[in-house]
Amino acid sequence: MSLLDTVPAATVLAPCTLATTQFAATASPPAAPLATPLHDARSQLSAAIGVLGYSAGLHALLATPRRELTVAVPLRRDDGSTCLFTGYRVQHNLSRGPAKGGLRYSPNVTLDEVRALAMWMTWKCALLDVPYGGAKGGVAIDPLLFSQAELERVTRRYTSEILPIIGPEKDIPAPDMGTDERTMAWIMDTYSVNVGYTVPGIVTGKPISLGGSHGRASATSRGVTHIALAALTHRGIRVHGATAAVQGFGKVGHDAAVFLTAAGVRVVAVSDQYGAVYNAQGLDVERLGAHVAATGRVVGFDGAEPLAGDLLLELDVDLLVPAAVEGVLHAGNAARVTARVIVEGANGPTSPAADLIFAANGQLVVPDILANAGGVIVSYFEWVQGNQAYWWNAAEVEQKLAERMLAAWRQVVDYAAARDLSLRAAATVLAVERVAEAHLLRGLYP
Ligand code: NAD
């Protein structure tokens, strides 16, 4: 009799039906029915194809993921019971190099969401001219409901299931929502054990002691800050004393709030999935960070007053940084959003309908594929350092990051001005053109 025979079959195959962590009623505004991330990503691509005048065949090729893998991820829980999750890895495009993209743990992960995030990674890598295609991975799990040991087992099993399609020359995962450098260490170890030797280049966003890069953990937020300061200045808004609201207080939102504050911006509100806090004088972000480290949420911070999560998006501020999830700025709320400048720390926070409203109201939106590209730039630096086994110091990384972010900003602003495009349209057109060029130069096999 096998061990599994002692466990009822229904238990072995049951999906995990635990309640997910509760979102504050106001923290997650429902998006309009069509405003799914994949719909948004495809609309943005269609608009770029319209500008570029590409054929329907090339459009279809660019709109369709090159490879998708759906895997079952069984977990033996700490209490001995067994349950099942679904995981995905989507490689959207491989024309410019190996696929690159984060791994997300969230109960809301779906194949369509991963497809959209993979497509945005393709454009981001092309726009920033890092030699990668785009990919994304996800497991439909709420990481807050599981122990570290359980998350380690989920990560190792997911990694072994997607092993055939990942590798330092094939597809290189990195952290995204719900995952971190610990997760990357488990992936690196699982991959290395399977191939029989240590392969640091299989992931980026690793702990520094395992070959991670200085500056990777804060790179996305540093990049967001470089772009936000440039965008404020571009709009004639004085950085010192400008006001900002940041949605999401995770890896991207927290450090963005810290760096913006250091630059003289007054961060008056931040939120997480449970709610938001507001202080008109500016939040003490360091102390708020300590409160979140102790309690797990921003609400209850004694240096601010509570605020409904939705209202954060509608505050009268100079700068809004959505740094949480997709689809939060949509046709239903865009007209009430009054921020002069919106810098997308998150992927896909703004629907195409909201983009039109912001354009009509003269608000500047800096798109995700430019604004949050700092993470993939330093991931690229980490991969280069790992492949050469030669490490750069923090100052070198930060300087190279700033140079690349600001060069891309200049390029997108100039391109947009020359062709009378929005920054999103300009960035997407530039990126799609580079990917299409790679396709055309390589030719179609066979
Ligand atoms: P994270 O898991 O570290 O943090 C997410 C934060 O968002 C948490 O504070 C969570 O409570 C909050 N949140 C979730 N739903 C919310 C809601 N409805 N309203 C308000 N807050 C909410 O994730 P992260 O790595 O900071 O990623 C955030 C976003 O940035 C994602 O869109 C991700 O794809 C994007 N991004 C991340 C990186 C990176 O390097 N981590 C790079 C580029 C883009």
Short mmCIF file of C-alpha atoms and ligand atoms in Angstrom, two decimals:
data_model
loop_
_atom_site.label_atom_id
_atom_site.label_comp_id
_atom_site.label_asym_id
_atom_site.label_seq_id
_atom_site.Cartn_x
_atom_site.Cartn_y
_atom_site.Cartn_z
CA MET A 1 0.00 0.00 0.00
CA SER A 2 1.44 3.40 -0.95
CA LEU A 3 1.47 6.33 1.42
CA LEU A 4 -1.12 8.14 -0.69
CA ASP A 5 -3.54 5.26 -0.22
CA THR A 6 -3.85 6.24 3.42
CA VAL A 7 -5.13 9.67 2.40
CA PRO A 8 -8.66 9.99 0.97
CA ALA A 9 -8.44 10.76 -2.76
CA ALA A 10 -10.65 13.82 -2.37
CA THR A 11 -8.12 15.31 0.06
CA VAL A 12 -5.20 14.67 -2.25
CA LEU A 13 -6.82 16.41 -5.22
CA ALA A 14 -8.73 19.15 -3.42
CA PRO A 15 -7.83 22.70 -4.38
CA CYS A 16 -6.97 24.86 -1.40
CA THR A 17 -10.29 26.42 -0.49
CA LEU A 18 -9.05 28.59 2.38
CA ALA A 19 -10.54 32.04 2.63
CA THR A 20 -8.15 34.59 1.14
CA THR A 21 -6.91 37.46 3.24
CA GLN A 22 -9.61 40.06 3.38
CA PHE A 23 -9.33 43.20 1.30
CA ALA A 24 -10.81 46.31 2.84
CA ALA A 25 -14.17 46.94 1.22
CA THR A 26 -12.81 50.11 -0.28
CA ALA A 27 -9.25 49.03 -1.09
CA SER A 28 -9.91 47.23 -4.34
CA PRO A 29 -12.21 49.15 -6.65
CA PRO A 30 -14.04 46.86 -9.05
CA ALA A 31 -12.78 47.35 -12.57
CA ALA A 32 -15.14 47.76 -15.50
CA PRO A 33 -16.02 44.34 -16.97
CA LEU A 34 -13.78 44.65 -20.01
CA ALA A 35 -10.86 46.15 -18.10
CA THR A 36 -9.01 42.90 -17.64
CA PRO A 37 -5.23 43.18 -17.83
CA LEU A 38 -5.14 41.12 -21.04
CA HIS A 39 -7.77 43.29 -22.68
CA ASP A 40 -5.81 46.39 -21.67
CA ALA A 41 -2.49 44.98 -22.90
CA ARG A 42 -3.99 43.95 -26.24
CA SER A 43 -5.68 47.36 -26.68
CA GLN A 44 -2.35 49.10 -26.10
CA LEU A 45 -0.67 46.81 -28.62
CA SER A 46 -3.45 47.42 -31.19
CA ALA A 47 -2.99 51.17 -30.81
CA ALA A 48 0.76 50.82 -31.41
CA ILE A 49 0.17 48.57 -34.44
CA GLY A 50 -2.19 51.24 -35.78
CA VAL A 51 0.61 53.83 -35.58
CA LEU A 52 3.18 51.47 -37.09
CA GLY A 53 0.88 50.18 -39.85
CA TYR A 54 1.92 46.52 -39.43
CA SER A 55 0.11 43.65 -41.13
CA ALA A 56 -2.56 41.56 -39.42
CA GLY A 57 -0.14 38.62 -39.46
CA LEU A 58 2.59 40.47 -37.60
CA HIS A 59 -0.02 41.88 -35.20
CA ALA A 60 -1.26 38.36 -34.39
CA LEU A 61 2.31 37.17 -33.84
CA LEU A 62 3.07 40.02 -31.43
CA ALA A 63 -0.25 39.59 -29.58
CA THR A 64 0.19 35.87 -28.93
CA PRO A 65 2.43 34.27 -26.30
CA ARG A 66 5.13 32.09 -27.76
CA ARG A 67 4.83 29.42 -25.08
CA GLU A 68 2.52 28.79 -22.09
CA LEU A 69 2.72 26.17 -19.37
CA THR A 70 0.01 25.46 -16.82
CA VAL A 71 1.03 23.21 -13.94
CA ALA A 72 -0.61 21.59 -10.93
CA VAL A 73 1.26 22.35 -7.71
CA PRO A 74 0.33 19.96 -4.91
CA LEU A 75 1.27 20.99 -1.38
CA ARG A 76 1.60 18.84 1.71
CA ARG A 77 0.57 21.25 4.47
CA ASP A 78 2.27 21.44 7.85
CA ASP A 79 -0.69 19.60 9.39
CA GLY A 80 -0.24 16.67 6.98
CA SER A 81 -3.21 17.45 4.72
CA THR A 82 -2.69 17.92 0.99
CA CYS A 83 -4.08 20.51 -1.38
CA LEU A 84 -3.53 21.73 -4.88
CA PHE A 85 -2.70 25.04 -6.56
CA THR A 86 -2.46 26.02 -10.20
CA GLY A 87 0.68 27.67 -11.51
CA TYR A 88 1.59 29.25 -14.83
CA ARG A 89 4.63 30.34 -16.79
CA VAL A 90 4.05 32.32 -19.97
CA GLN A 91 6.83 33.29 -22.38
CA HIS A 92 5.41 36.03 -24.55
CA ASN A 93 8.33 36.71 -26.85
CA LEU A 94 11.89 35.37 -27.28
CA SER A 95 13.08 37.30 -30.31
CA ARG A 96 15.53 39.62 -28.52
CA GLY A 97 16.93 37.11 -26.02
CA PRO A 98 15.93 34.79 -23.21
CA ALA A 99 12.56 35.37 -21.59
CA LYS A 100 12.57 37.47 -18.42
CA GLY A 101 9.84 38.17 -15.93
CA GLY A 102 8.66 37.98 -12.36
CA LEU A 103 6.84 35.31 -10.40
CA ARG A 104 3.62 36.36 -8.66
CA TYR A 105 1.91 34.64 -5.72
CA SER A 106 -1.63 35.96 -5.41
CA PRO A 107 -5.07 34.36 -5.10
CA ASN A 108 -6.15 36.42 -8.12
CA VAL A 109 -3.55 34.99 -10.52
CA THR A 110 -5.11 33.69 -13.76
CA LEU A 111 -3.62 32.58 -17.05
CA ASP A 112 -4.93 35.73 -18.75
CA GLU A 113 -3.32 37.97 -16.13
CA VAL A 114 0.01 36.18 -16.58
CA ARG A 115 -0.32 36.55 -20.36
CA ALA A 116 -0.81 40.30 -20.01
CA LEU A 117 2.10 40.70 -17.59
CA ALA A 118 4.35 38.66 -19.92
CA MET A 119 3.44 40.91 -22.87
CA TRP A 120 4.25 44.06 -20.87
CA MET A 121 7.61 42.50 -19.95
CA THR A 122 8.42 42.08 -23.66
CA TRP A 123 7.78 45.77 -24.32
CA LYS A 124 9.62 46.86 -21.15
CA CYS A 125 12.77 44.91 -22.01
CA ALA A 126 12.72 46.21 -25.59
CA LEU A 127 12.10 49.80 -24.51
CA LEU A 128 14.99 49.75 -22.03
CA ASP A 129 17.09 47.83 -24.54
CA VAL A 130 17.94 44.94 -22.24
CA PRO A 131 18.55 41.76 -24.27
CA TYR A 132 15.52 39.78 -23.13
CA GLY A 133 12.11 38.71 -24.27
CA GLY A 134 9.15 38.89 -21.91
CA ALA A 135 7.76 36.27 -19.54
CA LYS A 136 5.76 36.03 -16.34
CA GLY A 137 4.86 33.34 -13.85
CA GLY A 138 2.24 32.99 -11.20
CA VAL A 139 0.73 30.65 -8.66
CA ALA A 140 -2.86 31.20 -7.54
CA ILE A 141 -2.08 31.20 -3.83
CA ASP A 142 -2.44 33.73 -1.04
CA PRO A 143 1.07 33.67 0.48
CA LEU A 144 -0.13 35.34 3.68
CA LEU A 145 -2.09 32.20 4.60
CA PHE A 146 0.84 29.76 4.49
CA SER A 147 3.91 29.13 6.61
CA GLN A 148 7.43 29.71 5.26
CA ALA A 149 7.94 25.93 5.12
CA GLU A 150 4.75 25.54 3.06
CA LEU A 151 5.75 28.36 0.71
CA GLU A 152 9.15 26.74 0.28
CA ARG A 153 7.49 23.46 -0.73
CA VAL A 154 5.12 25.26 -3.14
CA THR A 155 8.05 27.13 -4.69
CA ARG A 156 10.21 24.04 -5.08
CA ARG A 157 7.36 22.02 -6.62
CA TYR A 158 6.35 24.86 -8.96
CA THR A 159 10.00 25.24 -10.00
CA SER A 160 10.40 21.56 -10.73
CA GLU A 161 7.17 21.60 -12.78
CA ILE A 162 8.36 24.48 -14.99
CA LEU A 163 11.99 23.27 -15.07
CA PRO A 164 11.90 22.20 -18.74
CA ILE A 165 11.28 25.74 -19.96
CA ILE A 166 13.43 27.85 -17.59
CA GLY A 167 17.20 28.35 -17.48
CA PRO A 168 19.75 31.17 -17.54
CA GLU A 169 19.70 31.11 -21.34
CA LYS A 170 15.97 30.34 -21.67
CA ASP A 171 13.82 32.11 -19.09
CA ILE A 172 14.93 33.86 -15.90
CA PRO A 173 12.34 34.46 -13.12
CA ALA A 174 12.51 37.33 -10.61
CA PRO A 175 10.35 38.54 -7.68
CA ASP A 176 6.94 40.13 -8.20
CA MET A 177 3.88 40.50 -5.96
CA GLY A 178 3.91 38.04 -3.09
CA THR A 179 7.43 36.72 -3.75
CA ASP A 180 10.84 37.96 -2.63
CA GLU A 181 14.56 37.16 -2.52
CA ARG A 182 13.85 34.15 -0.27
CA THR A 183 11.62 32.71 -3.01
CA MET A 184 14.39 33.31 -5.57
CA ALA A 185 16.90 31.45 -3.35
CA TRP A 186 14.57 28.41 -3.27
CA ILE A 187 14.15 28.50 -7.06
CA MET A 188 17.91 28.77 -7.58
CA ASP A 189 18.54 25.86 -5.23
CA THR A 190 15.84 23.64 -6.75
CA TYR A 191 17.09 24.31 -10.27
CA SER A 192 20.74 23.82 -9.26
CA VAL A 193 20.05 20.54 -7.44
CA ASN A 194 18.25 19.26 -10.52
CA VAL A 195 21.02 20.09 -12.97
CA GLY A 196 23.75 19.05 -10.54
CA TYR A 197 25.69 22.30 -10.13
CA THR A 198 25.07 25.84 -8.86
CA VAL A 199 23.44 28.12 -11.45
CA PRO A 200 23.20 31.68 -10.08
CA GLY A 201 21.92 33.01 -13.43
CA ILE A 202 18.64 31.06 -13.23
CA VAL A 203 16.95 33.86 -11.25
CA THR A 204 17.52 37.51 -10.44
CA GLY A 205 16.51 39.28 -7.27
CA LYS A 206 18.52 36.76 -5.22
CA PRO A 207 19.98 37.53 -1.80
CA ILE A 208 23.33 39.31 -2.23
CA SER A 209 25.12 36.47 -0.42
CA LEU A 210 23.96 34.10 -3.21
CA GLY A 211 25.07 36.31 -6.09
CA GLY A 212 22.34 38.93 -6.01
CA SER A 213 23.19 42.44 -7.10
CA HIS A 214 23.59 45.44 -4.88
CA GLY A 215 20.66 47.72 -5.48
CA ARG A 216 18.28 45.09 -6.94
CA ALA A 217 15.83 45.07 -4.03
CA SER A 218 15.22 48.82 -4.32
CA ALA A 219 15.82 49.17 -8.07
CA THR A 220 12.18 49.37 -9.18
CA SER A 221 11.45 52.05 -6.58
CA ARG A 222 14.61 54.01 -7.43
CA GLY A 223 13.63 53.92 -11.08
CA VAL A 224 10.07 55.03 -10.25
CA THR A 225 11.55 57.92 -8.26
CA HIS A 226 13.95 59.01 -11.05
CA ILE A 227 11.02 59.06 -13.47
CA ALA A 228 8.62 60.74 -11.03
CA LEU A 229 11.07 63.58 -10.34
CA ALA A 230 11.74 64.01 -14.08
CA ALA A 231 7.99 64.00 -14.82
CA LEU A 232 7.20 66.58 -12.13
CA THR A 233 9.94 68.83 -13.46
CA HIS A 234 8.72 68.26 -17.03
CA ARG A 235 5.30 69.50 -15.91
CA GLY A 236 6.82 72.58 -14.24
CA ILE A 237 6.03 71.32 -10.72
CA ARG A 238 8.72 72.06 -8.14
CA VAL A 239 9.89 68.75 -6.64
CA HIS A 240 10.61 70.14 -3.21
CA GLY A 241 7.25 70.34 -1.46
CA ALA A 242 5.28 68.59 -4.21
CA THR A 243 2.63 66.27 -2.76
CA ALA A 244 2.28 62.55 -3.52
CA ALA A 245 0.04 59.57 -2.81
CA VAL A 246 1.33 56.01 -3.16
CA GLN A 247 -1.01 53.05 -3.59
CA GLY A 248 0.59 49.81 -2.31
CA PHE A 249 3.20 49.64 0.41
CA GLY A 250 5.08 46.52 -0.64
CA LYS A 251 8.48 46.14 -2.28
CA VAL A 252 7.80 48.90 -4.83
CA GLY A 253 5.52 51.29 -2.92
CA HIS A 254 7.44 51.35 0.35
CA ASP A 255 10.83 52.24 -1.10
CA ALA A 256 9.27 54.64 -3.60
CA ALA A 257 7.72 56.52 -0.66
CA VAL A 258 11.12 56.53 1.10
CA PHE A 259 13.03 57.81 -1.96
CA LEU A 260 10.39 60.41 -2.85
CA THR A 261 10.49 61.71 0.72
CA ALA A 262 14.30 61.86 0.58
CA ALA A 263 13.99 63.95 -2.60
CA GLY A 264 11.78 66.49 -0.81
CA VAL A 265 8.37 65.27 -1.98
CA ARG A 266 5.66 65.31 0.70
CA VAL A 267 4.09 61.82 0.68
CA VAL A 268 0.69 62.53 2.22
CA ALA A 269 -1.00 59.14 1.78
CA VAL A 270 -0.16 55.47 1.29
CA SER A 271 -2.31 52.36 1.17
CA ASP A 272 -2.13 48.59 1.19
CA GLN A 273 -4.74 45.90 0.58
CA TYR A 274 -6.32 46.57 3.98
CA GLY A 275 -6.78 50.37 3.82
CA ALA A 276 -5.01 53.72 3.62
CA VAL A 277 -3.54 56.41 5.88
CA TYR A 278 -3.28 60.16 5.35
CA ASN A 279 -1.32 63.03 6.87
CA ALA A 280 -1.52 66.44 5.16
CA GLN A 281 1.86 67.45 6.62
CA GLY A 282 3.54 64.41 5.06
CA LEU A 283 3.86 60.90 6.48
CA ASP A 284 6.89 59.84 8.50
CA VAL A 285 7.56 57.02 6.06
CA GLU A 286 10.39 55.40 8.06
CA ARG A 287 8.20 55.19 11.15
CA LEU A 288 5.26 53.95 9.06
CA GLY A 289 7.54 51.24 7.65
CA ALA A 290 8.36 50.12 11.17
CA HIS A 291 4.63 50.06 12.02
CA VAL A 292 3.94 47.86 8.96
CA ALA A 293 6.85 45.56 9.84
CA ALA A 294 5.29 45.12 13.29
CA THR A 295 1.58 44.88 12.38
CA GLY A 296 1.48 43.82 8.71
CA ARG A 297 -0.65 46.78 7.56
CA VAL A 298 -0.61 50.58 7.30
CA VAL A 299 -3.92 51.12 9.12
CA GLY A 300 -3.53 51.86 12.81
CA PHE A 301 -0.41 54.01 12.30
CA ASP A 302 -0.46 56.70 15.00
CA GLY A 303 1.14 59.35 12.79
CA ALA A 304 -1.78 59.59 10.36
CA GLU A 305 -5.53 59.44 10.03
CA PRO A 306 -7.32 56.55 8.32
CA LEU A 307 -8.55 57.00 4.77
CA ALA A 308 -10.75 54.83 2.56
CA GLY A 309 -8.49 53.05 0.05
CA ASP A 310 -10.40 54.35 -3.01
CA LEU A 311 -10.08 57.93 -1.85
CA LEU A 312 -6.29 57.75 -1.98
CA LEU A 313 -6.53 57.62 -5.76
CA GLU A 314 -8.69 60.74 -5.80
CA LEU A 315 -6.64 62.96 -3.47
CA ASP A 316 -5.66 66.41 -4.70
CA VAL A 317 -1.94 65.70 -5.10
CA ASP A 318 0.74 66.54 -7.63
CA LEU A 319 1.88 62.95 -8.01
CA LEU A 320 0.01 59.64 -7.84
CA VAL A 321 2.03 56.40 -7.81
CA PRO A 322 -0.16 53.33 -8.19
CA ALA A 323 2.18 50.57 -6.96
CA ALA A 324 -0.16 47.67 -6.19
CA VAL A 325 -2.31 45.86 -8.75
CA GLU A 326 -3.74 46.19 -12.27
CA GLY A 327 -6.89 48.00 -13.30
CA VAL A 328 -7.27 50.42 -10.38
CA LEU A 329 -7.66 53.49 -12.61
CA HIS A 330 -10.60 52.85 -14.93
CA ALA A 331 -13.56 54.49 -16.63
CA GLY A 332 -15.49 54.45 -13.36
CA ASN A 333 -13.09 56.59 -11.33
CA ALA A 334 -10.67 58.33 -13.74
CA ALA A 335 -12.70 61.54 -13.90
CA ARG A 336 -12.36 61.90 -10.11
CA VAL A 337 -8.57 61.41 -10.17
CA THR A 338 -7.02 64.86 -10.03
CA ALA A 339 -3.28 64.13 -9.66
CA ARG A 340 -1.29 66.20 -12.15
CA VAL A 341 1.20 63.41 -12.80
CA ILE A 342 0.60 59.63 -12.58
CA VAL A 343 3.67 57.40 -12.51
CA GLU A 344 2.87 53.70 -12.83
CA GLY A 345 4.86 51.71 -10.28
CA ALA A 346 2.48 48.77 -10.77
CA ASN A 347 2.01 46.91 -14.03
CA GLY A 348 -1.21 47.76 -15.83
CA PRO A 349 -2.89 50.04 -13.27
CA THR A 350 -4.56 52.25 -15.92
CA SER A 351 -7.18 51.03 -18.38
CA PRO A 352 -7.26 52.44 -21.95
CA ALA A 353 -10.55 54.22 -21.10
CA ALA A 354 -8.92 55.93 -18.12
CA ASP A 355 -5.95 56.91 -20.31
CA LEU A 356 -8.34 58.79 -22.62
CA ILE A 357 -9.87 60.64 -19.67
CA PHE A 358 -6.47 61.60 -18.26
CA ALA A 359 -5.33 62.82 -21.69
CA ALA A 360 -8.49 64.92 -22.08
CA ASN A 361 -7.89 66.43 -18.64
CA GLY A 362 -4.24 67.24 -19.39
CA GLN A 363 -2.83 64.80 -16.81
CA LEU A 364 0.53 63.22 -17.54
CA VAL A 365 0.66 59.41 -17.29
CA VAL A 366 4.10 57.76 -17.32
CA PRO A 367 3.48 54.15 -18.40
CA ASP A 368 4.55 51.07 -16.44
CA ILE A 369 6.86 49.78 -19.17
CA LEU A 370 9.00 52.87 -18.61
CA ALA A 371 8.30 53.90 -15.01
CA ASN A 372 8.83 50.55 -13.26
CA ALA A 373 11.61 49.25 -15.50
CA GLY A 374 14.30 49.83 -12.86
CA GLY A 375 13.76 46.29 -11.56
CA VAL A 376 14.47 44.58 -14.85
CA ILE A 377 17.43 46.86 -15.53
CA VAL A 378 19.17 45.83 -12.32
CA SER A 379 18.01 42.24 -12.89
CA TYR A 380 19.93 42.48 -16.16
CA PHE A 381 22.95 43.86 -14.24
CA GLU A 382 22.64 40.95 -11.79
CA TRP A 383 22.54 38.42 -14.64
CA VAL A 384 25.57 40.05 -16.30
CA GLN A 385 27.50 40.07 -13.01
CA GLY A 386 26.52 36.45 -12.31
CA ASN A 387 27.55 35.26 -15.77
CA GLN A 388 30.92 37.03 -15.39
CA ALA A 389 31.32 36.17 -11.68
CA TYR A 390 32.45 39.78 -11.19
CA TRP A 391 30.54 42.06 -8.85
CA TRP A 392 29.88 45.77 -9.03
CA ASN A 393 29.48 48.03 -6.01
CA ALA A 394 26.22 49.75 -5.06
CA ALA A 395 27.31 53.14 -6.41
CA GLU A 396 28.10 51.66 -9.86
CA VAL A 397 24.73 49.92 -10.00
CA GLU A 398 22.81 53.03 -8.97
CA GLN A 399 24.65 55.25 -11.44
CA LYS A 400 24.09 52.85 -14.36
CA LEU A 401 20.44 52.47 -13.36
CA ALA A 402 19.88 56.24 -13.29
CA GLU A 403 21.61 56.67 -16.67
CA ARG A 404 19.43 54.04 -18.34
CA MET A 405 16.16 55.22 -16.79
CA LEU A 406 16.73 58.86 -17.66
CA ALA A 407 17.95 58.07 -21.19
CA ALA A 408 14.76 56.05 -21.81
CA TRP A 409 12.65 58.85 -20.30
CA ARG A 410 14.25 61.41 -22.67
CA GLN A 411 13.79 59.12 -25.64
CA VAL A 412 10.10 58.50 -24.91
CA VAL A 413 9.36 62.18 -24.21
CA ASP A 414 11.08 63.28 -27.43
CA TYR A 415 9.39 60.55 -29.50
CA ALA A 416 5.99 61.46 -28.05
CA ALA A 417 6.50 65.15 -28.75
CA ALA A 418 7.71 64.57 -32.31
CA ARG A 419 4.69 62.40 -33.19
CA ASP A 420 2.05 63.94 -30.95
CA LEU A 421 1.56 60.71 -28.99
CA SER A 422 0.89 60.04 -25.32
CA LEU A 423 3.88 58.75 -23.36
CA ARG A 424 2.25 55.28 -23.27
CA ALA A 425 1.68 55.22 -27.01
CA ALA A 426 5.23 56.47 -27.67
CA ALA A 427 6.79 53.92 -25.32
CA THR A 428 4.73 51.05 -26.73
CA VAL A 429 5.42 52.02 -30.35
CA LEU A 430 9.17 52.26 -29.70
CA ALA A 431 9.18 48.88 -27.96
CA VAL A 432 6.96 47.07 -30.47
CA GLU A 433 9.06 48.40 -33.33
CA ARG A 434 12.23 46.93 -31.77
CA VAL A 435 10.62 43.53 -31.22
CA ALA A 436 9.17 43.51 -34.75
CA GLU A 437 12.58 44.43 -36.16
CA ALA A 438 14.14 41.45 -34.37
CA HIS A 439 11.42 39.19 -35.83
CA LEU A 440 11.95 40.48 -39.33
CA LEU A 441 15.75 40.23 -39.15
CA ARG A 442 15.63 36.69 -37.80
CA GLY A 443 13.03 35.60 -40.34
CA LEU A 444 10.27 33.07 -39.90
CA TYR A 445 11.29 29.45 -39.29
CA PRO A 446 10.94 27.26 -41.29
P1 NAD B 1 4.36 43.31 -3.03
O1 NAD B 1 3.64 42.01 -2.91
O2 NAD B 1 5.69 43.47 -2.42
O3 NAD B 1 3.42 44.50 -2.51
C1 NAD B 1 2.13 44.73 -3.00
C2 NAD B 1 1.48 45.81 -2.13
O4 NAD B 1 0.23 46.19 -2.71
C3 NAD B 1 1.17 45.35 -0.71
O5 NAD B 1 1.37 46.44 0.17
C4 NAD B 1 -0.33 45.01 -0.79
O6 NAD B 1 -0.98 45.07 0.49
C5 NAD B 1 -0.78 46.11 -1.70
N1 NAD B 1 -2.06 45.90 -2.35
C6 NAD B 1 -2.54 44.79 -2.94
N2 NAD B 1 -3.76 45.02 -3.43
C7 NAD B 1 -4.06 46.31 -3.15
C8 NAD B 1 -5.17 47.14 -3.39
N3 NAD B 1 -6.22 46.68 -4.05
N4 NAD B 1 -5.12 48.44 -2.96
C9 NAD B 1 -4.04 48.91 -2.32
N5 NAD B 1 -2.96 48.17 -2.06
C10 NAD B 1 -2.97 46.89 -2.47
O7 NAD B 1 4.43 43.58 -4.61
P2 NAD B 1 5.47 44.54 -5.38
O8 NAD B 1 6.64 43.73 -5.79
O9 NAD B 1 5.64 45.81 -4.62
O10 NAD B 1 4.65 44.80 -6.73
C11 NAD B 1 3.65 45.83 -6.80
C12 NAD B 1 3.38 46.12 -8.27
O11 NAD B 1 4.61 46.54 -8.89
C13 NAD B 1 2.88 44.94 -9.09
O12 NAD B 1 2.03 45.43 -10.11
C14 NAD B 1 4.14 44.42 -9.74
O13 NAD B 1 3.88 43.66 -10.91
C15 NAD B 1 4.85 45.73 -10.03
N6 NAD B 1 6.29 45.61 -10.24
C16 NAD B 1 7.09 45.05 -9.29
C17 NAD B 1 8.46 44.98 -9.52
C18 NAD B 1 9.41 44.44 -8.48
O14 NAD B 1 10.63 44.50 -8.73
N7 NAD B 1 8.95 43.93 -7.36
C19 NAD B 1 9.00 45.44 -10.73
C20 NAD B 1 8.15 46.02 -11.67
C21 NAD B 1 6.80 46.10 -11.42
#
